[in-house]
mmCIF file of C-alpha atoms in Angstrom:
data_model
loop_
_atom_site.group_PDB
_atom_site.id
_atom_site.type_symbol
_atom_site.label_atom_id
_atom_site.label_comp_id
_atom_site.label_asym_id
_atom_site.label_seq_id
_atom_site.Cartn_x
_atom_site.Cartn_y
_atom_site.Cartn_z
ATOM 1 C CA UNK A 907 0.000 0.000 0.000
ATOM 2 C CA UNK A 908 1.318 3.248 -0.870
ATOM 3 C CA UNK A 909 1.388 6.608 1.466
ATOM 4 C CA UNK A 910 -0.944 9.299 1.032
ATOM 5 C CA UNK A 911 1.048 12.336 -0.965
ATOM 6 C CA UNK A 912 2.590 14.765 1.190
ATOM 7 C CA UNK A 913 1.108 17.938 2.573
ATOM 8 C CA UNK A 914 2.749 20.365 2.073
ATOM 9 C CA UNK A 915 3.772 23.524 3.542
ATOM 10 C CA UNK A 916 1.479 26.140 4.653
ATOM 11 C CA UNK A 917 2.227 29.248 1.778
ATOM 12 C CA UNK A 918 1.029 32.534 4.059
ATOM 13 C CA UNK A 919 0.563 32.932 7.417
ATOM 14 C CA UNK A 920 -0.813 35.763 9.641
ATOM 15 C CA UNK A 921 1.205 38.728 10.473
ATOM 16 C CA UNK A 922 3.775 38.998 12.591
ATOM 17 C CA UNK A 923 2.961 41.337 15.397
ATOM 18 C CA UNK A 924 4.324 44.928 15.719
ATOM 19 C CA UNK A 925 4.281 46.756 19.243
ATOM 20 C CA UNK A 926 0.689 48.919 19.502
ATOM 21 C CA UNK A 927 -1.064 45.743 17.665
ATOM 22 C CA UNK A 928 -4.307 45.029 18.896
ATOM 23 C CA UNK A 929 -4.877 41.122 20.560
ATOM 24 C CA UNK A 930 -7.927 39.542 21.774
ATOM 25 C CA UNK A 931 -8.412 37.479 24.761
ATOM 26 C CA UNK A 932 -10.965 35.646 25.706
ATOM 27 C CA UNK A 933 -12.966 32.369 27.305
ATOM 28 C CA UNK A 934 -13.851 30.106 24.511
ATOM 29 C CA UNK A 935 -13.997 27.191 26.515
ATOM 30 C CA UNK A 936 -14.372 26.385 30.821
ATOM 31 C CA UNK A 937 -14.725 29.472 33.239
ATOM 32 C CA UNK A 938 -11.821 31.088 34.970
ATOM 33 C CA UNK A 939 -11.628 33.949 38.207
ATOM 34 C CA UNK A 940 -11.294 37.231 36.172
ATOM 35 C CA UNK A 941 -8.489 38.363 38.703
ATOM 36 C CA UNK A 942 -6.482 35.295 37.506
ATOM 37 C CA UNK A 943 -5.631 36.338 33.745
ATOM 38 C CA UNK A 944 -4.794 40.313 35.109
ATOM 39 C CA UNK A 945 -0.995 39.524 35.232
ATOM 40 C CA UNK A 946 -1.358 38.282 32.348
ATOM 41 C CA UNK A 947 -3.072 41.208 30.578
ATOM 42 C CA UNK A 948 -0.097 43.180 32.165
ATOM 43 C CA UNK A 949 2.342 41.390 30.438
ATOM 44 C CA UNK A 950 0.371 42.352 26.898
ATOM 45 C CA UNK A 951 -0.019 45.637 28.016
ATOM 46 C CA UNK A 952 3.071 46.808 29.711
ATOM 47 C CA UNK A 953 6.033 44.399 28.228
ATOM 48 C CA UNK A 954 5.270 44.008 24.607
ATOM 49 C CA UNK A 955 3.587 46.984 24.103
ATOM 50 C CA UNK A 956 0.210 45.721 22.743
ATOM 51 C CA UNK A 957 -3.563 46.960 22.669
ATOM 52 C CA UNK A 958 -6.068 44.406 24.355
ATOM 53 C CA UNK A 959 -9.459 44.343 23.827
ATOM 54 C CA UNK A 960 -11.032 41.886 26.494
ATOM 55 C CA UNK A 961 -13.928 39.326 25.744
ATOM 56 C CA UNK A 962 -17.002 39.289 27.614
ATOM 57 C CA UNK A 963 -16.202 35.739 28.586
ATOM 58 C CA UNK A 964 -13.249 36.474 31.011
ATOM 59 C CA UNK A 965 -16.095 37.835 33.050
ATOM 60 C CA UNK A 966 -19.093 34.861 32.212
ATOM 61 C CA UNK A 967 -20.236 31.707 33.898
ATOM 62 C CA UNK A 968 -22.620 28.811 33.008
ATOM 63 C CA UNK A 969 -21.664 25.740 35.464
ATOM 64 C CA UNK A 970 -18.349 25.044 33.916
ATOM 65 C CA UNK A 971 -18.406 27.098 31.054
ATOM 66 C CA UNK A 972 -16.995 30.377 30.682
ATOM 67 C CA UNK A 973 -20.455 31.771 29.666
ATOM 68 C CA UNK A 974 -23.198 29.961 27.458
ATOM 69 C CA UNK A 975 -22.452 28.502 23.958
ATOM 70 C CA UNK A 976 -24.186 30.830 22.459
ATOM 71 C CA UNK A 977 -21.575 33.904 24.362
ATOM 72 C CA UNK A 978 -18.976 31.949 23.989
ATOM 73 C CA UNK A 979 -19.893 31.654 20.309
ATOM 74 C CA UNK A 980 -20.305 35.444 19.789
ATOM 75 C CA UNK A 981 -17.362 36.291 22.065
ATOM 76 C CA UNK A 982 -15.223 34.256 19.558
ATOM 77 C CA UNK A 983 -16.797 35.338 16.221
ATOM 78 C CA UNK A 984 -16.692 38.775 16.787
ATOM 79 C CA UNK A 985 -12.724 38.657 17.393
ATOM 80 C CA UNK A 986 -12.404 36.086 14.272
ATOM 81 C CA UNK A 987 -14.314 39.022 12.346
ATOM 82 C CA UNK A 988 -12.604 42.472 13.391
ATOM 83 C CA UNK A 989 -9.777 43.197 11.159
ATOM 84 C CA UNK A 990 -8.605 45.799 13.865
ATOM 85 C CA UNK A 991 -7.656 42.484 15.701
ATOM 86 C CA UNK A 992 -4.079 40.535 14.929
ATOM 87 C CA UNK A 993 -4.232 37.789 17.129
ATOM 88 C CA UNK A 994 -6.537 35.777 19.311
ATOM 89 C CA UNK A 995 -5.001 34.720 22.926
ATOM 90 C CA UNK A 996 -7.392 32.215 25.092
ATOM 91 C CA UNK A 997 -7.327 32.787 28.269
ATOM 92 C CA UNK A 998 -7.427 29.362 29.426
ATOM 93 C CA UNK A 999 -8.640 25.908 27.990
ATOM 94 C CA UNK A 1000 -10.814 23.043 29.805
ATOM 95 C CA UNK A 1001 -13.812 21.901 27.533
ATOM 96 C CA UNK A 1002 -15.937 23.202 25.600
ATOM 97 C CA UNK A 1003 -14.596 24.851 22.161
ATOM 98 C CA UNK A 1004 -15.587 21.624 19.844
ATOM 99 C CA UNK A 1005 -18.958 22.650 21.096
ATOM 100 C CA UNK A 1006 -18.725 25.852 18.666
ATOM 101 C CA UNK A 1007 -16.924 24.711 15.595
ATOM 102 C CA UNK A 1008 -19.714 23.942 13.322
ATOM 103 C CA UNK A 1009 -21.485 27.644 14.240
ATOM 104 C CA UNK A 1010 -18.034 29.550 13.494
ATOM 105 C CA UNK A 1011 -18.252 31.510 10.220
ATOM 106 C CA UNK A 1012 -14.764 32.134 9.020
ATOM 107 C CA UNK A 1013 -15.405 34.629 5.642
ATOM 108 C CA UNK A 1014 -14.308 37.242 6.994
ATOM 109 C CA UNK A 1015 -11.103 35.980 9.019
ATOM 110 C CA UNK A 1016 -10.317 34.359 5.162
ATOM 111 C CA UNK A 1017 -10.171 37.952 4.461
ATOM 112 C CA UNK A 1018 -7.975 39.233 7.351
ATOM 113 C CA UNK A 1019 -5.605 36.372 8.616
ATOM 114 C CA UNK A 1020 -4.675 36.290 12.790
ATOM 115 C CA UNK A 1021 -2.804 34.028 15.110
ATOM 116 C CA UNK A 1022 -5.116 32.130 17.175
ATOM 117 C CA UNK A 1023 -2.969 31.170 20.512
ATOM 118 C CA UNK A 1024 -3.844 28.333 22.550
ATOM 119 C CA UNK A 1025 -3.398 24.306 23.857
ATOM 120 C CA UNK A 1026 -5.264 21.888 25.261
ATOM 121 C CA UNK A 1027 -8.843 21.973 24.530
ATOM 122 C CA UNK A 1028 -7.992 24.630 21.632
ATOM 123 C CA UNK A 1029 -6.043 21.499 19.647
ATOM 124 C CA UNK A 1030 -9.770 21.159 18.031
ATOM 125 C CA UNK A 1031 -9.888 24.969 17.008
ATOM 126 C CA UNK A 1032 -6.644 24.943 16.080
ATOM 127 C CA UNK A 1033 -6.948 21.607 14.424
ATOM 128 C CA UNK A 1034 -10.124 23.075 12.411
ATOM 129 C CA UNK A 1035 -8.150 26.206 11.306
ATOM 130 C CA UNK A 1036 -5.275 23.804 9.489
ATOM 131 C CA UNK A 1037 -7.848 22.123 7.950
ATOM 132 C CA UNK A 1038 -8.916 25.226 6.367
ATOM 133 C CA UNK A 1039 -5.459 26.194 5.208
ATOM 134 C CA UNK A 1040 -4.177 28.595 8.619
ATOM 135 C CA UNK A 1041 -1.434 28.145 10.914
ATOM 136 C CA UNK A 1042 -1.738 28.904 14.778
ATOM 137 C CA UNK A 1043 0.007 28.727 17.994
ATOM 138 C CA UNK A 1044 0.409 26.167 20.477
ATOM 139 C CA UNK A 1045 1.638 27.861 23.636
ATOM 140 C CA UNK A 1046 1.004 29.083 26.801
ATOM 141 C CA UNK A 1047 -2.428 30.643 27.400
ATOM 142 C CA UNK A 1048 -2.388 34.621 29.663
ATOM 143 C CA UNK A 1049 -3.704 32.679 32.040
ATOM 144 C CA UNK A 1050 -0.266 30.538 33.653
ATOM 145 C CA UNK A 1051 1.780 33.975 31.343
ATOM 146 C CA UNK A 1052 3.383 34.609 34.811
ATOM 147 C CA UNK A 1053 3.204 30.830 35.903
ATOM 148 C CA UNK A 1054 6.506 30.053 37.744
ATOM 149 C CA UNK A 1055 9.113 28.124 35.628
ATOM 150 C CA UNK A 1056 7.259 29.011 32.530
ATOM 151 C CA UNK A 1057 9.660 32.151 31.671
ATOM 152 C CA UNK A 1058 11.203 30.533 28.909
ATOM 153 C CA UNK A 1059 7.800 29.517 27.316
ATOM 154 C CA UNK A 1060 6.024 33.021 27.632
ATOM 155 C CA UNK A 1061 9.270 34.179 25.533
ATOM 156 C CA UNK A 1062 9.244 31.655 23.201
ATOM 157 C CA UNK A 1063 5.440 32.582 22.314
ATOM 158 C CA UNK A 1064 6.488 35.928 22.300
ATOM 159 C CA UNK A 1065 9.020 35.561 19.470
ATOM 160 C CA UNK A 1066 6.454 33.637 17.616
ATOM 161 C CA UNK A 1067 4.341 36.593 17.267
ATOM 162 C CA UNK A 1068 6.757 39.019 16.569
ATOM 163 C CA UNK A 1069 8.328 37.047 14.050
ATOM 164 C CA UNK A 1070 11.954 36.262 15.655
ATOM 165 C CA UNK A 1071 13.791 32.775 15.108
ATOM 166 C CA UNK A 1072 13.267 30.179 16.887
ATOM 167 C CA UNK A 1073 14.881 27.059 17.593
ATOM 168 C CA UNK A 1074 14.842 24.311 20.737
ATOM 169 C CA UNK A 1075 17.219 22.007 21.977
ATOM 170 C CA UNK A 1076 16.344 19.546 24.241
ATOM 171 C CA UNK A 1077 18.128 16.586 25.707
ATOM 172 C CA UNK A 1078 17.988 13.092 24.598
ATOM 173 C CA UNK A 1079 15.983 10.415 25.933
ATOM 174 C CA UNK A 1080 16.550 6.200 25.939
ATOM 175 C CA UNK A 1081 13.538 5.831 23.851
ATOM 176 C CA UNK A 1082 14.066 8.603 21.158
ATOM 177 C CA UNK A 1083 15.118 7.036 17.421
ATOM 178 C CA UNK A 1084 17.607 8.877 15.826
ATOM 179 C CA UNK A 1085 16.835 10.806 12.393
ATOM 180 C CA UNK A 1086 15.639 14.333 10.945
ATOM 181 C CA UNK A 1087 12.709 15.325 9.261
ATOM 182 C CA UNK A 1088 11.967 18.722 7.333
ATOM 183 C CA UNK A 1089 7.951 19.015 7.134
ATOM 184 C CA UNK A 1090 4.742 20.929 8.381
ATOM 185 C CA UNK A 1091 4.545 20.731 11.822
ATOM 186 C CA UNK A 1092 0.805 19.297 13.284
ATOM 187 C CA UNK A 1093 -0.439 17.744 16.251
ATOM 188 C CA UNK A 1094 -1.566 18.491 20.035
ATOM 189 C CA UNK A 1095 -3.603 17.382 22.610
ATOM 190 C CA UNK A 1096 -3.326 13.850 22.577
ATOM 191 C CA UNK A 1097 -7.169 13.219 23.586
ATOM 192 C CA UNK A 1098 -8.982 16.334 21.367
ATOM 193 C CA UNK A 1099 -6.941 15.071 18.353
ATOM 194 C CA UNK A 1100 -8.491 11.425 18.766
ATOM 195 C CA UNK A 1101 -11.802 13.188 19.741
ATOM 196 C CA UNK A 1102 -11.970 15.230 16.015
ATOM 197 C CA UNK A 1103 -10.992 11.868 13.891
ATOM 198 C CA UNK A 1104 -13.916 11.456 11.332
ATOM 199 C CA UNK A 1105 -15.204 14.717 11.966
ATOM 200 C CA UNK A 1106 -14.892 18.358 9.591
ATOM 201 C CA UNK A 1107 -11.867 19.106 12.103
ATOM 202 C CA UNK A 1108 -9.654 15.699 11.425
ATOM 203 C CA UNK A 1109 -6.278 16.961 11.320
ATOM 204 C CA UNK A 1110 -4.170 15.526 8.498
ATOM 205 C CA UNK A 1111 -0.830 14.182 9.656
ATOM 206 C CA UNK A 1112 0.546 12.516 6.798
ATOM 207 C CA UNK A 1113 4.117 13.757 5.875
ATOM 208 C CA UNK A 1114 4.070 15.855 8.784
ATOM 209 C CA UNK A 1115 5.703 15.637 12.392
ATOM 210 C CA UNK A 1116 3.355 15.595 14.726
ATOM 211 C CA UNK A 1117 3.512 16.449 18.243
ATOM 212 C CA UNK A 1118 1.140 14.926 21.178
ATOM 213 C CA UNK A 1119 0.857 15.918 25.053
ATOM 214 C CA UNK A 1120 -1.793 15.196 27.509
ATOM 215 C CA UNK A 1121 -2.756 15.364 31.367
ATOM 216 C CA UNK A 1122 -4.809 13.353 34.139
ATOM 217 C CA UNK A 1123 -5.629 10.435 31.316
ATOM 218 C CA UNK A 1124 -5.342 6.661 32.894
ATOM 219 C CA UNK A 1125 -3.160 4.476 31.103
ATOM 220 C CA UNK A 1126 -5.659 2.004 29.386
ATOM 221 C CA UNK A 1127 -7.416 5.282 28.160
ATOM 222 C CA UNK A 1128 -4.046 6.839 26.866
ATOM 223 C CA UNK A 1129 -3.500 3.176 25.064
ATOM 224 C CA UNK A 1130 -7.386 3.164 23.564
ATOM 225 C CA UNK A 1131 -6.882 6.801 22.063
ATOM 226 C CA UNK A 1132 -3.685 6.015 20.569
ATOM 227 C CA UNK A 1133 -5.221 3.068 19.371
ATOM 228 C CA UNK A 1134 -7.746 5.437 17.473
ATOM 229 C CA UNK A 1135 -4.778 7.242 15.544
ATOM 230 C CA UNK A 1136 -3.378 4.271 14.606
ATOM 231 C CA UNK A 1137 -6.399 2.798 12.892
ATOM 232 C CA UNK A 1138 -7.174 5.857 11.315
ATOM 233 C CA UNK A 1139 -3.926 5.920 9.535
ATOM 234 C CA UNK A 1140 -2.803 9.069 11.589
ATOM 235 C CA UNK A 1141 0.816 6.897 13.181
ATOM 236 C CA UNK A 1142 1.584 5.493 9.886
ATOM 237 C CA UNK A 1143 2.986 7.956 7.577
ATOM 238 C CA UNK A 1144 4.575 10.639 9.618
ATOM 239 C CA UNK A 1145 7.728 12.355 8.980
ATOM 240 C CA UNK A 1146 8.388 12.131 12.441
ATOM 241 C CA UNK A 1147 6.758 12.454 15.965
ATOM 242 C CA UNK A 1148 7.590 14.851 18.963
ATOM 243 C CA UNK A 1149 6.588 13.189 22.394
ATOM 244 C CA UNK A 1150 5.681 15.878 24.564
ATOM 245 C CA UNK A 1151 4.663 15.733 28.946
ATOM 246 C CA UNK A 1152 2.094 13.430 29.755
ATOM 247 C CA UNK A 1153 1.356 14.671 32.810
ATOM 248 C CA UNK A 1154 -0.461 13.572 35.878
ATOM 249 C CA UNK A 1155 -1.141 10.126 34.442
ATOM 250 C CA UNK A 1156 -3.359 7.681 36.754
ATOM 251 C CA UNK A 1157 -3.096 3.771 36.977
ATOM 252 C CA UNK A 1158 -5.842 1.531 37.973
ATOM 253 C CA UNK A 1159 -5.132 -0.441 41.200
ATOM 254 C CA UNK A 1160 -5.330 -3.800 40.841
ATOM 255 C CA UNK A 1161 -4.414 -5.067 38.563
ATOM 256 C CA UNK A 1162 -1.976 -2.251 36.654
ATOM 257 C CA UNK A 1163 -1.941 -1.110 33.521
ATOM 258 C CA UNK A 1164 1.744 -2.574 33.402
ATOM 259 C CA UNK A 1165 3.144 0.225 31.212
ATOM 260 C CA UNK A 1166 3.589 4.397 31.419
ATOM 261 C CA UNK A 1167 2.562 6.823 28.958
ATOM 262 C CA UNK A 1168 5.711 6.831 26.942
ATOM 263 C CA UNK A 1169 6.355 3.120 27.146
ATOM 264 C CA UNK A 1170 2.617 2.902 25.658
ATOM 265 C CA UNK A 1171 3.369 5.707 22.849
ATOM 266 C CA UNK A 1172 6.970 3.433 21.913
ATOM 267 C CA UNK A 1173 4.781 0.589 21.558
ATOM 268 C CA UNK A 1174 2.745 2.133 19.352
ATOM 269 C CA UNK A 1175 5.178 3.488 16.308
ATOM 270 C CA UNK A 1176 7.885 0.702 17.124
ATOM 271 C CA UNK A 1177 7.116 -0.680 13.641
ATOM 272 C CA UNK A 1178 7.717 2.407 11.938
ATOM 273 C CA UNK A 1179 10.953 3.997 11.325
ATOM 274 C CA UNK A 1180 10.529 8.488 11.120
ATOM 275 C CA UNK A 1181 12.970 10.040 14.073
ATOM 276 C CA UNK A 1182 10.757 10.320 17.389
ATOM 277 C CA UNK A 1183 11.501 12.428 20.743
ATOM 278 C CA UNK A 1184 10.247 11.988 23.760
ATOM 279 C CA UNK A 1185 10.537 14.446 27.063
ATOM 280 C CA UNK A 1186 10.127 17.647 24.524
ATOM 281 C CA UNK A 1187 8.519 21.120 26.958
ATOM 282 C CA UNK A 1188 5.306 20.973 25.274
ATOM 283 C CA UNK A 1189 1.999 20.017 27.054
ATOM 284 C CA UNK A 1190 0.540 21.031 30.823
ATOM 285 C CA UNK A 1191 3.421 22.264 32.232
ATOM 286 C CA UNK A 1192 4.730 25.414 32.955
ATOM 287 C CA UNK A 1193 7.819 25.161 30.271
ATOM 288 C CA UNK A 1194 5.664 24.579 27.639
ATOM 289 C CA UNK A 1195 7.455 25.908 24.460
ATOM 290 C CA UNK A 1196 4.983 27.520 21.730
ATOM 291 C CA UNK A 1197 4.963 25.463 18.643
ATOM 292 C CA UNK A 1198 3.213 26.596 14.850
ATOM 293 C CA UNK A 1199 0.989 23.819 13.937
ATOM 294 C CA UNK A 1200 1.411 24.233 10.182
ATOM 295 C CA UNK A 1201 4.414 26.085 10.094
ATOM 296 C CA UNK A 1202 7.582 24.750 8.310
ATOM 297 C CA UNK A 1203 9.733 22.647 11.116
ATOM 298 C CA UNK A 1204 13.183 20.935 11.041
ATOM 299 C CA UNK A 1205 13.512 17.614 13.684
ATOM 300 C CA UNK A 1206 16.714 16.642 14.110
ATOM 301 C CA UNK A 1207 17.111 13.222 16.470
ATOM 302 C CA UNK A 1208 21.013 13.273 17.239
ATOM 303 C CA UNK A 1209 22.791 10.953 19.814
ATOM 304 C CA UNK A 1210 23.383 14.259 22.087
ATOM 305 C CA UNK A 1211 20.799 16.473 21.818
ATOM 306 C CA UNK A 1212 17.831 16.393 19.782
ATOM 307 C CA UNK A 1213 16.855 19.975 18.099
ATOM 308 C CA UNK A 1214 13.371 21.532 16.707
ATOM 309 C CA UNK A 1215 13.587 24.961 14.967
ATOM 310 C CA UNK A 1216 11.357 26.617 12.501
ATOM 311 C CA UNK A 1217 13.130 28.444 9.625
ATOM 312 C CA UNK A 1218 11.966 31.988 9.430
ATOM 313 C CA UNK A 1219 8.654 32.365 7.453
ATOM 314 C CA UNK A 1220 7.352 35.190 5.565
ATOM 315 C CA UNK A 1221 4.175 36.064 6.811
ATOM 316 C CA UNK A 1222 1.100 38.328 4.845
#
């Protein structure tokens, strides 16, 4: 059986940010204390020199929601509208932005291109937009901005905006396999990314390294939704694969699963033969390094070090 053509590489993205930009930020998903993303808007405001207009939802609650649907909805199509806005920060993640994807009307973003910033639970908006041809950002949301430990993340998004290099090196791991890869980089939450298979938002990994993280999952569970990936053809034909934290995992207690999350994931692409590295600062943590999901990406798996850097696009 032969593999599915390569993607390939995402021709325009949004622009780059310029000090005295406008962002949004917003709720598009679970509720959050208001007084908890002010730091955060700080850091907007005061160190990078940007306009913010805040979304109604950093102020809304429905039981776990940061405001109904149908605010959370507007909240989030008015930003994806207003050409006045460059980029779109959430605030937070949790659950409930697949819950809006089929209402979202994009014409006008089409028109006027913007970063969309976010993990977790926005893997399925982000997912969605790649679908549709438009990169994003994986990375830290204003929320954990001034999270201890996460200084090096908060500038690594901020270089992503403003268009600066950027390049990782991380050390190696027993389990990585050695290699390189040059190809669009996809992927995210381990469990929305197995949630959107067969759906409008069904991210296309083939040719592409993909990168997976996830948090408070048991191990059978972890197992079951990798399972999913690999009969839908997403493990198969990847360039390569970036293991990210797989944090606060849980075990049943008798009997175990007998395996942890990155002994599962090796079991899983052992019969393939792309470069893979595990332990990368990507996923619930507070060193979690922003990433462009369909931006241009060079893996290199070495017996030292193991490096990830995006070559320096041209945006719109």
């Amino acid at each position: 059986m032969m593999p599915p053509q390569k993607g390939t590489f995402l021709k325009q993205l949004p622009s780059f940010l310029q000090p005295g930009d406008t962002v949004g930020v917003l709720a598009p998903a679970s509720r959050l204390d208001y007084e908890e993303v002010l730091p955060g808007l700080r850091v907007l405001r005061e160190q990078w020199q940007l306009q913010v207009q805040e979304g109604t939802t950093l102020r809304l609650a429905h039981h776990q929601f940061a405001g109904t649907d149908e605010e959370r909805f507007q909240d989030l199509q008015a930003m994806l509208d207003d050409p006045s806005i460059k980029a779109i920060l959430a605030a937070r993640g949790g659950y409930g932005c697949s819950r809006l994807l089929d209402r979202l009307d994009f014409t006008e973003f089409r028109k006027n291109p913007k970063w969309v910033v976010g993990f977790s639970d926005l893997t399925a908006l982000m997912a969605h937009l790649h679908g549709m041809g438009f990169a994003s950002l994986h990375a830290s949301m204003v929320k954990l901005f001034t999270k201890a430990g996460g200084e090096l993340a908060l500038e690594s998004l901020r270089k992503m905006l403003f268009g600066e290099q950027v390049a990782y090196e991380v050390s190696t791991h027993p389990f990585n396999r050695l290699g390189s890869a040059e190809a669009e980089l996809v992927g995210g939450n381990l469990c929305l990314l197995a949630h959107l298979v067969g759906s409008a938002s069904d991210l296309d990994t083939a040719g592409k390294v993909l990168f997976l993280e996830d948090v408070g999952e048991y191990y059978y569970n972890l197992d079951r939704m990798l399972i999913q990936l690999q009969r839908a053809g997403k493990l198969r034909y990847l360039a390569g694969l970036v293991v990210g934290q797989f944090t606060e995992m849980r075990d049943n207690r008798d009997p175990t699963f007998g395996q942890d999350a990155y002994e599962i994931i090796q079991q899983h692409v052992s019969a393939y033969s792309y470069p893979v590295c595990y332990n990368f600062p990507v996923g619930h943590v507070a060193d979690n390094r922003a990433l462009g999901v369909g931006m241009p990406v060079q893996l290199k798996v070495g017996e030292s070090n193991v490096t990830l850097s995006f070559p320096l696009p041209q945006s719109t």
